[in-house]
Amino acid sequence: MIHTTKELELIANEIRQDIIKMLVEAGSGHSAGPLDMADVFTAMFFEVLRYKPKEPDWPERDRFVLSNGHINPVLYATMAHAGYFPTSELKTLRKFGTRLQGHPERTRLPGLETTSGPLGSGISQAAGMALGFKMDALVQQRVWCFTSDGEHQEGNTWEAIMFAGKNRLNNLTVVVDRNNIQIDGLTEDIMPLEPFAMKYQAFNWHVIEIDGHNFEEIIAALNQSRAILEKPTCIIAHTIAGKGVDFMEYDYRWHGIPPGLKDIEGDPPKALQAKAALEKLRTLNGKIRSEHE
Amino acid sequence: MNSYELNPDLYSTKLEYEPNRKGFGEGLVEAGMNDALVVALCADLTESTQMEPFAKAFPERYIEVGVAEQNLVTLASGLSAVGKKPFVASYASFSPGRNWEQIRTTICLNDRNVVIVGCHSGVSVGPDGATHQMLEDIALMRALPNMVVVVPCDSKEARRATVALAKLNKPAYLRVAREKTAIITTDNSAFKIGKANVFKEGSDITIVACGPLVYEALRAAVDLDRLSISAEIINCHTIKPIDSETILASAAKTKRVITLEEAQVAGGLGGAVAELLSSKLPTHVERLGTQDRFGQSGTITELWKEYELDSTAIVKTAKAMMRGVKK
């Protein structure tokens, strides 16, 4: 590992704070998914992914595809911390003229590999990239696709999973954010996905299940996927929706809204949500005293 | 003098017929020979979409996707992202009919050079009936920013269009048809994306047509000549970007325009021409095409008659316009 676990935790915590600040500034956007994927993004961009932030078109780079484009606050914040652009630009999220569109647009921001938002088409695009590399016998570049659990209710997702299994795209790793929530409720109430791992296995994928907040597990799984030669790999990252801000955790009502938008029963009043969220992050949910307070 | 070279057998009994999808298939092989980056993807319709010659010539560049049209176009977007030049083919009802959002987001907004080939367009699909007779694809594709829309009139033009689209490096839609139709052009005919061709000059009425129906327009022009009505025939193979210059010049001369297409007139070629003329040169336009109806089973002759797409319908419309009658 390049960083210690402690260092990675601190980076992820800063990314989470930036997510809260961006969402508050924007006044709209998604909270739960970006927060719960901050650890996986941190591990990916600071330990595993091959890229050059100052040379985003570097031909030998890995390709990173975000399928569930709505969690882009975590992508933008991670990219800023990784050196693609200054963190000061994060406050332009969703504003007129910004490169940080409400959903990611490749042609506006160097470093983005695709445009996404409508769900279910990321794995297909990643599979196309992986197949293209195989056709050209390029073995350096790996294709990584981050996707959500709810997206597996889309037919297009399964078309892609079937295709990647058939074509043994071992240069493709999919990471599923298994946070169990979607806008209308819990995935298992809305349209059950379980037995989730078995579904991927049945489509001839290698499946790894991990704790999506344990850096050693995340990095080990991402690296293990490079060593699987016969199949594409799916990493099911079990995450806690809204991770890091205790009043958002496990609560699907925080899926699609930013802090400060509306009062939610049992949570701080809307005027205090952002301040409370940042304090929760700075103090690790009250475990340490905030140096900023 | 008309410089465009038409088939010399156009009005003789020696005229040959060929489906224009066949020209696409030949063009794809040619494009594949020209450029090793050209790849082809098909959704379980290799033979009827005419991708088979390419699949045989370049098996390592041919990708069978199975019956999965959403995956078809999104895979192509990914292949384009790593430098390939993908052509994807299926029946137009399914692609771009079923996968329009994926085309919109991952190809057009994402600006990827994928060529979507919609086969079995129009009522001329025949016995398969309404489900397989795609009529709304021109409107669906034309509405998308970044998209180029090409509807070749015959097999030779389809071949030229395919070769040209492989070099364009833009999102594009190529519309071809199932049935054998007249070979109107020659191997030496000119073709440039975005540049309509005047197939016959005239002074009384302009007929702007696309696809195999261009032949019906040419036949109608012969009948109209006998009635002393001089029709100008424009083959508008590129519907987007539309050739405003050629259409406006013709409309300024004749002051009467008929559009003809094997598609819904709403949003199709008829829509495109009417939009252009309404703002630049208000002109009486009659739009022939399917009029907010679905197709049905039948032969090409029966269906073109039923939907008023054949030369008889064109002559009738032209005569009425010359009398100043509006539909």
Coordinates of C-alpha atoms in Angstrom, one line a residue:
Chain A
M1 CA 0.0 0.0 0.0
I2 CA 1.1 3.5 -0.8
H3 CA -0.7 5.1 2.1
T4 CA -1.4 3.8 5.6
T5 CA -5.0 2.9 6.4
K6 CA -5.1 5.9 8.7
E7 CA -4.1 8.2 5.9
L8 CA -6.7 6.8 3.6
E9 CA -9.3 7.2 6.3
L10 CA -8.4 10.9 6.6
I11 CA -8.6 11.4 2.8
A12 CA -12.0 9.7 2.7
N13 CA -13.1 11.9 5.6
E14 CA -12.1 15.1 3.7
I15 CA -13.9 13.8 0.6
R16 CA -17.0 13.3 2.7
Q17 CA -16.8 16.8 4.1
D18 CA -16.4 18.2 0.5
I19 CA -19.4 16.1 -0.6
I20 CA -21.6 17.8 2.2
K21 CA -20.3 21.3 1.3
M22 CA -20.8 20.7 -2.5
L23 CA -24.4 19.5 -1.9
V24 CA -25.3 22.4 0.3
E25 CA -23.9 24.9 -2.1
A26 CA -25.7 23.2 -5.0
G27 CA -29.0 22.9 -3.1
S28 CA -29.8 19.7 -4.9
G29 CA -28.2 16.3 -5.5
H30 CA -27.8 12.9 -3.8
S31 CA -26.3 12.5 -0.3
A32 CA -26.4 8.8 0.7
G33 CA -24.6 7.1 -2.2
P34 CA -21.7 9.6 -2.4
L35 CA -21.0 9.3 1.3
D36 CA -21.2 5.5 1.4
M37 CA -18.8 5.1 -1.6
A38 CA -16.2 7.6 -0.3
D39 CA -14.0 4.8 1.1
V40 CA -14.1 2.7 -2.0
F41 CA -13.4 5.7 -4.2
T42 CA -10.5 6.7 -2.0
A43 CA -9.0 3.2 -2.1
M44 CA -9.5 3.1 -5.9
F45 CA -7.9 6.5 -6.7
F46 CA -5.2 6.5 -4.1
E47 CA -4.1 2.9 -4.2
V48 CA -5.2 1.0 -7.3
L49 CA -6.2 3.0 -10.4
R50 CA -3.5 3.8 -13.0
Y51 CA -3.8 7.3 -14.2
K52 CA -2.1 10.7 -14.6
P53 CA -4.3 13.5 -13.4
K54 CA -2.2 16.1 -15.3
E55 CA -2.4 14.0 -18.5
P56 CA -6.0 12.7 -18.4
D57 CA -5.8 11.3 -22.0
W58 CA -2.7 9.2 -21.2
P59 CA -3.3 6.2 -23.5
E60 CA -2.1 3.6 -21.1
R61 CA -4.4 4.7 -18.2
D62 CA -6.9 2.4 -16.7
R63 CA -10.5 3.3 -17.7
F64 CA -12.8 4.2 -14.8
V65 CA -16.5 4.2 -15.6
L66 CA -19.1 5.5 -13.2
S67 CA -22.4 3.9 -14.1
N68 CA -24.6 5.4 -11.5
G69 CA -23.8 9.0 -12.4
H70 CA -25.9 10.5 -9.7
I71 CA -23.3 9.8 -7.1
N72 CA -20.9 12.1 -8.9
P73 CA -20.2 14.4 -5.9
V74 CA -17.9 11.6 -4.6
L75 CA -16.3 11.2 -8.0
Y76 CA -15.7 15.0 -8.4
A77 CA -14.4 15.3 -4.8
T78 CA -12.1 12.3 -5.3
M79 CA -10.8 13.6 -8.6
A80 CA -10.1 17.0 -7.1
H81 CA -8.1 15.4 -4.2
A82 CA -6.3 13.2 -6.7
G83 CA -5.1 16.3 -8.6
Y84 CA -7.3 16.5 -11.7
F85 CA -8.5 20.0 -10.8
P86 CA -8.5 22.4 -7.7
T87 CA -10.8 21.5 -4.9
S88 CA -12.0 25.2 -5.1
E89 CA -13.9 24.2 -8.2
L90 CA -16.0 21.8 -6.3
K91 CA -18.3 24.5 -5.2
T92 CA -19.4 25.0 -8.8
L93 CA -21.3 21.7 -8.8
R94 CA -24.6 22.0 -10.7
K95 CA -24.1 25.7 -11.4
F96 CA -24.5 27.3 -14.8
G97 CA -21.3 27.1 -16.8
T98 CA -19.7 24.5 -14.6
R99 CA -17.6 21.5 -15.7
L100 CA -19.1 19.7 -12.8
Q101 CA -22.6 19.0 -14.3
G102 CA -25.4 17.6 -12.2
H103 CA -24.6 14.3 -13.8
P104 CA -21.2 13.6 -15.3
E105 CA -20.6 14.7 -18.9
R106 CA -17.4 13.4 -20.5
T107 CA -17.0 16.2 -23.0
R108 CA -17.0 18.9 -20.3
L109 CA -14.5 17.6 -17.8
P110 CA -11.2 16.0 -18.8
G111 CA -10.7 12.8 -16.9
L112 CA -14.2 11.6 -17.2
E113 CA -14.4 8.5 -19.4
T114 CA -18.1 8.6 -20.1
T115 CA -21.4 10.5 -19.7
S116 CA -23.8 8.8 -17.3
G117 CA -26.9 9.4 -15.2
P118 CA -29.6 7.3 -16.8
L119 CA -29.1 4.0 -15.0
G120 CA -28.0 0.6 -16.4
S121 CA -25.6 1.4 -19.2
G122 CA -22.2 1.7 -17.5
I123 CA -21.3 -2.0 -17.4
S124 CA -22.1 -2.3 -21.1
Q125 CA -19.7 0.6 -21.9
A126 CA -17.0 -0.8 -19.6
A127 CA -17.4 -4.2 -21.3
G128 CA -17.0 -2.5 -24.7
M129 CA -13.8 -0.9 -23.5
A130 CA -12.5 -4.1 -22.1
L131 CA -13.4 -6.0 -25.3
G132 CA -11.6 -3.3 -27.4
F133 CA -8.4 -3.7 -25.3
K134 CA -8.6 -7.5 -25.7
M135 CA -9.0 -7.1 -29.5
D136 CA -5.8 -5.1 -29.6
A137 CA -4.1 -7.4 -27.1
L138 CA -3.5 -4.5 -24.7
V139 CA -3.0 -6.0 -21.3
Q140 CA -1.8 -3.0 -19.2
Q141 CA -5.1 -1.2 -19.2
R142 CA -7.8 -2.4 -16.9
V143 CA -11.4 -1.3 -17.0
W144 CA -13.2 -0.6 -13.7
C145 CA -16.9 0.1 -13.4
F146 CA -18.6 1.4 -10.3
T147 CA -22.3 0.7 -10.2
S148 CA -25.2 0.7 -7.7
D149 CA -27.4 -2.1 -6.5
G150 CA -30.6 -0.4 -7.6
E151 CA -29.2 -0.3 -11.1
H152 CA -29.5 -4.0 -11.3
Q153 CA -33.2 -3.6 -11.8
E154 CA -32.4 -2.4 -15.3
G155 CA -32.4 -4.9 -18.1
N156 CA -29.5 -3.3 -19.8
T157 CA -27.3 -4.2 -16.8
W158 CA -28.0 -7.9 -17.2
E159 CA -27.5 -7.8 -20.9
A160 CA -24.0 -6.5 -20.2
I161 CA -23.3 -9.0 -17.4
M162 CA -24.3 -11.8 -19.8
F163 CA -22.0 -10.5 -22.5
A164 CA -19.0 -10.0 -20.2
G165 CA -19.4 -13.5 -18.8
K166 CA -19.6 -15.0 -22.3
N167 CA -16.6 -13.1 -23.5
R168 CA -14.5 -13.8 -20.4
L169 CA -13.6 -10.2 -19.9
N170 CA -11.1 -10.8 -17.2
N171 CA -9.8 -7.2 -17.7
L172 CA -13.1 -5.9 -16.3
T173 CA -13.9 -5.3 -12.6
V174 CA -17.3 -4.1 -11.5
V175 CA -17.8 -2.8 -8.0
V176 CA -21.4 -2.7 -6.8
D177 CA -22.4 -0.3 -4.1
R178 CA -24.6 -2.6 -2.1
N179 CA -26.1 0.0 0.2
N180 CA -29.6 -1.6 0.0
I181 CA -31.4 1.7 -0.7
Q182 CA -33.0 3.4 -3.6
I183 CA -35.2 6.5 -3.9
D184 CA -38.5 4.8 -3.1
G185 CA -37.2 2.6 -0.2
L186 CA -35.2 -0.5 0.5
T187 CA -34.1 -2.5 -2.6
E188 CA -35.5 -5.7 -1.1
D189 CA -38.9 -4.1 -0.7
I190 CA -39.0 -2.3 -4.1
M191 CA -37.6 -5.2 -6.2
P192 CA -35.4 -7.7 -4.5
L193 CA -31.9 -8.4 -5.8
E194 CA -30.9 -11.3 -3.5
P195 CA -29.4 -13.8 -3.9
F196 CA -27.2 -11.1 -5.5
A197 CA -23.8 -12.8 -5.5
M198 CA -25.3 -16.0 -6.9
K199 CA -26.8 -14.2 -9.8
Y200 CA -23.4 -12.9 -10.9
Q201 CA -21.9 -16.4 -10.3
A202 CA -24.6 -17.9 -12.5
F203 CA -23.6 -15.5 -15.3
N204 CA -20.0 -16.8 -15.1
W205 CA -18.4 -14.0 -13.0
H206 CA -16.0 -14.2 -10.2
V207 CA -17.6 -12.7 -7.1
I208 CA -16.0 -11.1 -4.0
E209 CA -18.1 -9.7 -1.2
I210 CA -16.4 -7.1 1.1
D211 CA -17.1 -4.6 3.8
G212 CA -17.1 -1.4 1.7
H213 CA -15.7 0.6 4.6
N214 CA -12.7 -1.6 5.4
F215 CA -9.7 -0.3 3.4
E216 CA -7.7 -3.5 3.6
E217 CA -10.6 -5.5 2.3
I218 CA -11.4 -3.0 -0.5
I219 CA -7.8 -2.9 -1.8
A220 CA -7.3 -6.6 -1.5
A221 CA -10.4 -7.3 -3.5
L222 CA -9.6 -4.8 -6.2
N223 CA -6.1 -6.3 -6.6
Q224 CA -7.4 -9.8 -6.4
S225 CA -9.6 -9.1 -9.4
R226 CA -6.5 -8.5 -11.5
A227 CA -5.4 -12.1 -10.8
I228 CA -8.6 -13.7 -12.0
L229 CA -7.8 -14.9 -15.6
E230 CA -10.9 -16.7 -16.7
K231 CA -13.7 -14.4 -15.8
P232 CA -14.7 -10.8 -15.2
T233 CA -14.9 -9.9 -11.5
C234 CA -17.8 -8.4 -9.5
I235 CA -17.0 -7.0 -6.1
I236 CA -20.1 -6.5 -4.0
A237 CA -19.1 -3.8 -1.6
H238 CA -21.5 -3.8 1.4
T239 CA -21.8 -0.2 2.4
I240 CA -23.8 1.8 4.9
A241 CA -25.9 4.3 3.1
G242 CA -25.0 7.8 4.2
K243 CA -21.9 6.5 5.9
G244 CA -20.1 9.0 8.2
V245 CA -23.1 11.1 9.2
D246 CA -25.0 9.1 11.7
F247 CA -28.4 10.6 11.2
M248 CA -28.2 9.8 7.4
E249 CA -27.0 6.3 7.9
Y250 CA -29.2 3.4 6.8
D251 CA -31.9 5.9 5.8
Y252 CA -33.3 5.7 2.3
R253 CA -34.9 9.2 2.7
W254 CA -31.4 10.6 2.3
H255 CA -30.9 8.9 -1.1
G256 CA -31.8 11.7 -3.4
I257 CA -31.6 15.0 -1.4
P258 CA -28.9 17.3 -0.1
P259 CA -28.6 18.5 3.5
G260 CA -30.7 21.6 4.2
L261 CA -33.5 20.9 1.8
K262 CA -36.2 19.6 4.1
D263 CA -36.9 18.6 7.6
I264 CA -36.7 14.8 8.1
E265 CA -38.4 13.3 11.2
G266 CA -35.8 12.4 13.8
D267 CA -33.0 14.3 12.2
P268 CA -31.7 17.8 12.9
P269 CA -33.9 20.6 11.5
K270 CA -33.0 21.5 7.9
A271 CA -31.3 24.7 8.8
L272 CA -28.8 22.8 11.0
Q273 CA -28.4 19.6 8.9
A274 CA -25.2 20.7 7.0
K275 CA -23.5 22.0 10.1
A276 CA -24.5 18.8 12.0
A277 CA -23.3 16.6 9.2
L278 CA -19.9 18.3 9.0
E279 CA -19.5 18.1 12.7
K280 CA -20.3 14.4 12.7
L281 CA -17.6 13.9 10.1
R282 CA -15.0 16.1 11.8
T283 CA -15.6 14.3 15.1
L284 CA -16.1 10.8 13.6
N285 CA -19.7 10.9 14.9
G286 CA -18.7 12.3 18.3
K287 CA -15.9 9.9 19.0
I288 CA -13.3 12.7 18.9
R289 CA -13.5 16.4 19.8
S290 CA -13.6 18.6 16.7
E291 CA -10.6 20.8 16.4
H292 CA -12.7 23.2 14.4
E293 CA -15.4 23.8 17.0
Chain B
M1 CA -27.6 20.3 -67.6
N2 CA -27.9 17.7 -64.9
S3 CA -24.4 16.5 -64.0
Y4 CA -25.5 13.8 -61.7
E5 CA -25.1 10.3 -63.2
L6 CA -28.2 8.1 -63.1
N7 CA -28.6 4.5 -64.1
P8 CA -29.0 4.6 -67.9
D9 CA -31.5 1.7 -67.6
L10 CA -33.6 3.7 -65.3
Y11 CA -36.7 3.7 -67.5
S12 CA -36.0 0.5 -69.5
T13 CA -37.0 -3.1 -68.9
K14 CA -33.4 -3.9 -68.2
L15 CA -33.6 -2.0 -64.8
E16 CA -32.3 -4.2 -62.0
Y17 CA -33.5 -4.4 -58.4
E18 CA -31.6 -5.0 -55.3
P19 CA -32.3 -4.3 -51.6
N20 CA -30.3 -1.3 -50.4
R21 CA -29.3 -3.2 -47.2
K22 CA -27.1 -5.3 -49.6
G23 CA -25.2 -2.1 -50.5
F24 CA -24.7 -1.5 -46.8
G25 CA -23.2 -4.9 -46.4
E26 CA -20.8 -4.4 -49.3
G27 CA -19.9 -0.9 -48.1
L28 CA -19.1 -2.3 -44.6
V29 CA -16.6 -4.7 -46.0
E30 CA -15.1 -1.9 -48.0
A31 CA -14.9 0.3 -44.9
G32 CA -13.3 -2.6 -43.1
M33 CA -10.7 -3.0 -45.7
N34 CA -10.0 0.8 -45.7
D35 CA -9.7 1.0 -41.9
A36 CA -8.7 -1.7 -39.4
L37 CA -10.5 0.3 -36.6
V38 CA -13.9 -0.5 -38.1
V39 CA -15.7 -3.1 -36.1
A40 CA -19.3 -4.4 -36.5
L41 CA -21.8 -5.5 -33.9
C42 CA -25.1 -7.3 -34.5
A43 CA -28.0 -8.4 -32.4
D44 CA -28.8 -11.9 -33.8
L45 CA -29.6 -10.7 -37.3
T46 CA -26.3 -11.1 -39.1
E47 CA -27.6 -12.4 -42.4
S48 CA -30.7 -10.2 -42.8
T49 CA -28.9 -7.0 -41.7
Q50 CA -26.2 -7.9 -44.3
M51 CA -23.4 -7.9 -41.8
E52 CA -22.5 -11.5 -42.8
P53 CA -19.9 -10.5 -45.5
F54 CA -18.1 -8.4 -42.9
A55 CA -18.3 -11.2 -40.3
K56 CA -16.8 -13.6 -42.8
A57 CA -14.1 -11.2 -44.0
F58 CA -13.1 -9.9 -40.5
P59 CA -14.3 -12.5 -37.9
E60 CA -11.9 -10.9 -35.3
R61 CA -13.7 -7.6 -35.7
Y62 CA -17.2 -8.9 -35.7
I63 CA -19.1 -9.1 -32.4
E64 CA -22.3 -11.0 -31.9
V65 CA -24.3 -9.4 -29.1
G66 CA -27.3 -11.7 -29.0
V67 CA -30.9 -10.3 -28.8
A68 CA -29.9 -7.3 -26.7
E69 CA -30.3 -4.0 -28.4
Q70 CA -29.6 -1.8 -25.4
N71 CA -26.3 -3.6 -24.9
L72 CA -25.6 -3.4 -28.7
V73 CA -25.3 0.4 -28.7
T74 CA -23.7 0.8 -25.2
L75 CA -21.0 -1.7 -26.0
A76 CA -20.4 0.2 -29.2
S77 CA -20.0 3.4 -27.2
G78 CA -17.4 1.7 -25.1
L79 CA -15.6 0.3 -28.1
S80 CA -15.5 3.8 -29.6
A81 CA -14.1 5.1 -26.3
V82 CA -11.0 3.0 -26.9
G83 CA -10.5 4.0 -30.5
K84 CA -12.7 1.7 -32.5
K85 CA -15.2 2.8 -35.3
P86 CA -18.2 0.7 -34.6
F87 CA -21.2 -0.1 -36.8
V88 CA -24.2 -1.6 -35.1
A89 CA -27.1 -3.2 -37.0
S90 CA -30.5 -4.5 -36.2
Y91 CA -34.0 -3.9 -37.3
A92 CA -34.9 -0.2 -37.0
S93 CA -37.9 -1.1 -34.8
F94 CA -35.5 -2.4 -32.2
S95 CA -32.5 -0.2 -32.8
P96 CA -33.0 2.8 -32.6
G97 CA -36.6 1.9 -31.6
R98 CA -35.9 0.2 -28.3
N99 CA -32.6 1.7 -27.3
W100 CA -33.1 5.4 -27.9
E101 CA -32.1 6.6 -24.5
Q102 CA -28.8 4.7 -24.6
I103 CA -28.1 6.3 -28.0
R104 CA -29.0 9.7 -26.7
T105 CA -26.8 9.5 -23.6
T106 CA -23.9 7.2 -24.4
I107 CA -23.5 8.1 -28.1
C108 CA -24.9 11.6 -28.9
L109 CA -24.3 13.5 -25.6
N110 CA -21.2 11.5 -25.1
D111 CA -20.1 12.3 -28.7
R112 CA -19.0 8.8 -29.7
N113 CA -18.5 7.9 -33.4
V114 CA -21.0 5.0 -33.5
V115 CA -22.9 4.3 -36.7
I116 CA -26.4 2.9 -36.0
V117 CA -27.8 1.0 -39.0
G118 CA -31.5 0.5 -38.9
C119 CA -32.7 -2.2 -41.3
H120 CA -36.2 -3.1 -42.2
S121 CA -37.4 0.5 -42.3
G122 CA -40.7 1.5 -43.9
V123 CA -43.8 -0.4 -44.8
S124 CA -41.9 -2.1 -47.6
V125 CA -40.8 -4.6 -45.0
G126 CA -44.0 -6.3 -46.2
P127 CA -45.5 -9.5 -44.7
D128 CA -43.9 -9.0 -41.2
G129 CA -46.5 -6.4 -40.5
A130 CA -46.6 -3.2 -38.4
T131 CA -44.3 -4.4 -35.5
H132 CA -41.4 -4.7 -37.9
Q133 CA -42.1 -1.8 -40.2
M134 CA -40.3 1.1 -38.5
L135 CA -41.7 4.5 -39.4
E136 CA -40.7 6.7 -36.5
D137 CA -36.9 6.3 -36.7
I138 CA -36.1 9.3 -38.8
A139 CA -38.0 11.6 -36.3
L140 CA -36.3 9.8 -33.3
M141 CA -32.8 10.2 -34.7
R142 CA -33.2 13.6 -36.2
A143 CA -34.3 15.1 -32.9
L144 CA -30.9 14.2 -31.3
P145 CA -28.1 16.8 -31.2
N146 CA -24.8 15.6 -32.8
M147 CA -26.6 13.0 -34.9
V148 CA -26.2 12.7 -38.6
V149 CA -29.1 10.9 -40.4
V150 CA -28.7 9.3 -43.8
V151 CA -31.4 7.5 -45.9
P152 CA -29.9 6.1 -49.1
C153 CA -32.1 5.7 -52.2
D154 CA -30.6 2.4 -53.5
S155 CA -28.0 -0.2 -52.9
K156 CA -25.2 1.7 -54.6
E157 CA -25.9 4.8 -52.6
A158 CA -26.1 2.7 -49.5
R159 CA -22.6 1.4 -50.2
R160 CA -21.2 4.9 -50.7
A161 CA -23.0 6.2 -47.6
T162 CA -21.5 3.4 -45.5
V163 CA -18.0 4.1 -46.7
A164 CA -18.5 7.8 -46.1
L165 CA -19.9 7.3 -42.6
A166 CA -17.0 5.2 -41.6
K167 CA -14.8 8.2 -42.2
L168 CA -17.0 10.8 -40.6
N169 CA -16.2 10.1 -37.0
K170 CA -19.5 11.3 -35.7
P171 CA -22.6 9.7 -34.3
A172 CA -24.7 8.7 -37.3
Y173 CA -27.9 6.8 -38.3
L174 CA -28.1 4.9 -41.6
R175 CA -31.5 3.8 -42.6
V176 CA -31.9 0.9 -45.0
A177 CA -34.8 -1.3 -46.2
R178 CA -35.5 -5.0 -46.7
E179 CA -37.1 -5.3 -50.1
K180 CA -35.5 -5.3 -53.5
T181 CA -35.9 -1.8 -55.0
A182 CA -34.7 -0.1 -58.2
I183 CA -31.1 0.6 -58.7
I184 CA -31.2 4.3 -59.5
T185 CA -27.6 5.4 -59.3
T186 CA -24.3 4.1 -60.7
D187 CA -21.0 3.2 -59.3
N188 CA -19.7 6.6 -60.5
S189 CA -22.5 8.7 -59.0
A190 CA -21.5 11.5 -56.6
F191 CA -22.1 11.2 -52.9
K192 CA -21.4 13.6 -50.2
I193 CA -23.0 13.6 -46.7
G194 CA -25.1 16.6 -46.3
K195 CA -25.3 17.4 -50.1
A196 CA -28.6 16.5 -51.7
N197 CA -28.6 15.6 -55.4
V198 CA -30.9 17.0 -58.1
F199 CA -31.8 13.8 -60.0
K200 CA -34.0 15.7 -62.5
E201 CA -34.4 19.3 -63.1
G202 CA -37.9 20.9 -63.4
S203 CA -39.7 24.2 -63.1
D204 CA -43.2 23.6 -61.8
I205 CA -43.0 21.5 -58.7
T206 CA -40.2 20.2 -56.5
I207 CA -40.3 16.6 -55.1
V208 CA -37.9 16.1 -52.2
A209 CA -37.6 12.4 -51.5
C210 CA -35.4 9.9 -49.7
G211 CA -34.9 6.2 -49.7
P212 CA -36.2 3.7 -52.3
L213 CA -39.3 5.9 -52.9
V214 CA -37.0 8.2 -54.9
Y215 CA -37.7 5.9 -57.8
E216 CA -41.4 6.4 -57.4
A217 CA -40.8 10.2 -57.6
L218 CA -38.7 9.7 -60.8
R219 CA -41.6 7.6 -62.3
A220 CA -44.1 10.2 -61.3
A221 CA -42.0 12.9 -63.0
V222 CA -42.2 11.0 -66.3
D223 CA -46.0 10.9 -66.0
L224 CA -46.2 14.5 -65.0
D225 CA -44.1 15.5 -68.0
R226 CA -46.8 14.0 -70.2
L227 CA -49.3 16.3 -68.4
S228 CA -46.9 19.2 -69.1
I229 CA -46.0 19.5 -65.5
S230 CA -42.3 19.8 -65.0
A231 CA -41.1 18.2 -61.8
E232 CA -37.7 18.7 -60.2
I233 CA -36.6 15.6 -58.2
I234 CA -34.3 16.0 -55.3
N235 CA -32.7 12.9 -53.7
C236 CA -32.3 14.2 -50.1
H237 CA -30.2 11.3 -48.8
T238 CA -29.0 13.3 -45.8
I239 CA -31.9 14.4 -43.6
K240 CA -29.6 15.8 -41.0
P241 CA -27.8 18.1 -41.6
I242 CA -30.3 19.0 -44.3
D243 CA -29.1 20.6 -47.5
S244 CA -30.9 23.9 -47.1
E245 CA -29.2 25.5 -50.1
T246 CA -30.4 22.9 -52.7
I247 CA -33.9 22.8 -51.3
L248 CA -34.4 26.5 -51.0
A249 CA -33.1 27.1 -54.5
S250 CA -35.5 24.6 -55.9
A251 CA -38.4 25.9 -53.9
A252 CA -37.7 29.5 -54.9
K253 CA -37.9 28.3 -58.6
T254 CA -41.0 26.1 -58.4
K255 CA -42.9 27.5 -55.5
R256 CA -44.5 24.1 -54.8
V257 CA -42.9 21.3 -52.8
I258 CA -43.9 17.7 -52.2
T259 CA -41.9 15.6 -49.7
L260 CA -41.9 11.8 -50.0
E261 CA -40.7 9.3 -47.5
E262 CA -41.5 5.8 -46.1
A263 CA -41.8 7.2 -42.6
Q264 CA -44.2 9.2 -40.5
V265 CA -44.3 12.7 -42.0
A266 CA -44.3 14.2 -38.4
G267 CA -40.7 14.7 -37.6
G268 CA -39.4 12.9 -40.7
L269 CA -38.1 14.3 -44.0
G270 CA -41.5 16.1 -44.4
G271 CA -41.1 17.7 -41.0
A272 CA -37.5 18.8 -41.8
V273 CA -38.4 20.4 -45.1
A274 CA -41.5 22.1 -43.8
E275 CA -39.4 23.5 -40.8
L276 CA -36.8 24.8 -43.2
L277 CA -39.3 26.4 -45.7
S278 CA -41.6 27.9 -43.0
S279 CA -38.8 30.1 -41.7
K280 CA -36.7 30.7 -44.8
L281 CA -39.1 30.7 -47.7
P282 CA -42.8 30.0 -46.9
T283 CA -43.9 27.7 -49.6
H284 CA -46.9 25.3 -50.1
V285 CA -45.7 21.9 -49.0
E286 CA -47.5 18.6 -49.2
R287 CA -46.0 15.8 -47.2
L288 CA -46.4 12.2 -48.5
G289 CA -45.5 9.5 -46.1
T290 CA -47.3 7.6 -43.4
Q291 CA -49.9 9.9 -41.9
D292 CA -50.0 9.0 -38.2
R293 CA -50.8 5.4 -39.0
F294 CA -49.0 2.1 -38.4
G295 CA -48.2 -0.3 -41.2
Q296 CA -49.6 -3.8 -41.9
S297 CA -48.9 -7.0 -43.7
G298 CA -48.9 -7.0 -47.5
T299 CA -46.7 -6.7 -50.5
I300 CA -44.6 -3.7 -51.3
T301 CA -46.9 -2.7 -54.2
E302 CA -50.0 -3.1 -52.1
L303 CA -48.6 -1.1 -49.2
W304 CA -47.1 1.7 -51.2
K305 CA -50.6 2.1 -52.8
E306 CA -52.5 1.9 -49.5
Y307 CA -50.3 4.5 -47.8
E308 CA -50.2 6.7 -50.9
L309 CA -46.5 6.6 -51.5
D310 CA -46.4 5.4 -55.1
S311 CA -46.1 7.3 -58.3
T312 CA -49.9 7.4 -58.7
A313 CA -50.3 9.2 -55.4
I314 CA -47.5 11.6 -56.2
V315 CA -49.0 12.5 -59.6
K316 CA -52.4 13.0 -57.9
T317 CA -50.9 15.3 -55.3
A318 CA -48.9 17.3 -57.9
K319 CA -51.9 17.8 -60.1
A320 CA -53.9 19.1 -57.2
M321 CA -51.1 21.5 -56.2
M322 CA -50.9 22.8 -59.7
R323 CA -54.6 23.6 -59.5
G324 CA -53.9 25.5 -56.3
V325 CA -55.7 22.9 -54.1
K326 CA -54.5 22.5 -50.6
K327 CA -55.2 19.2 -48.8

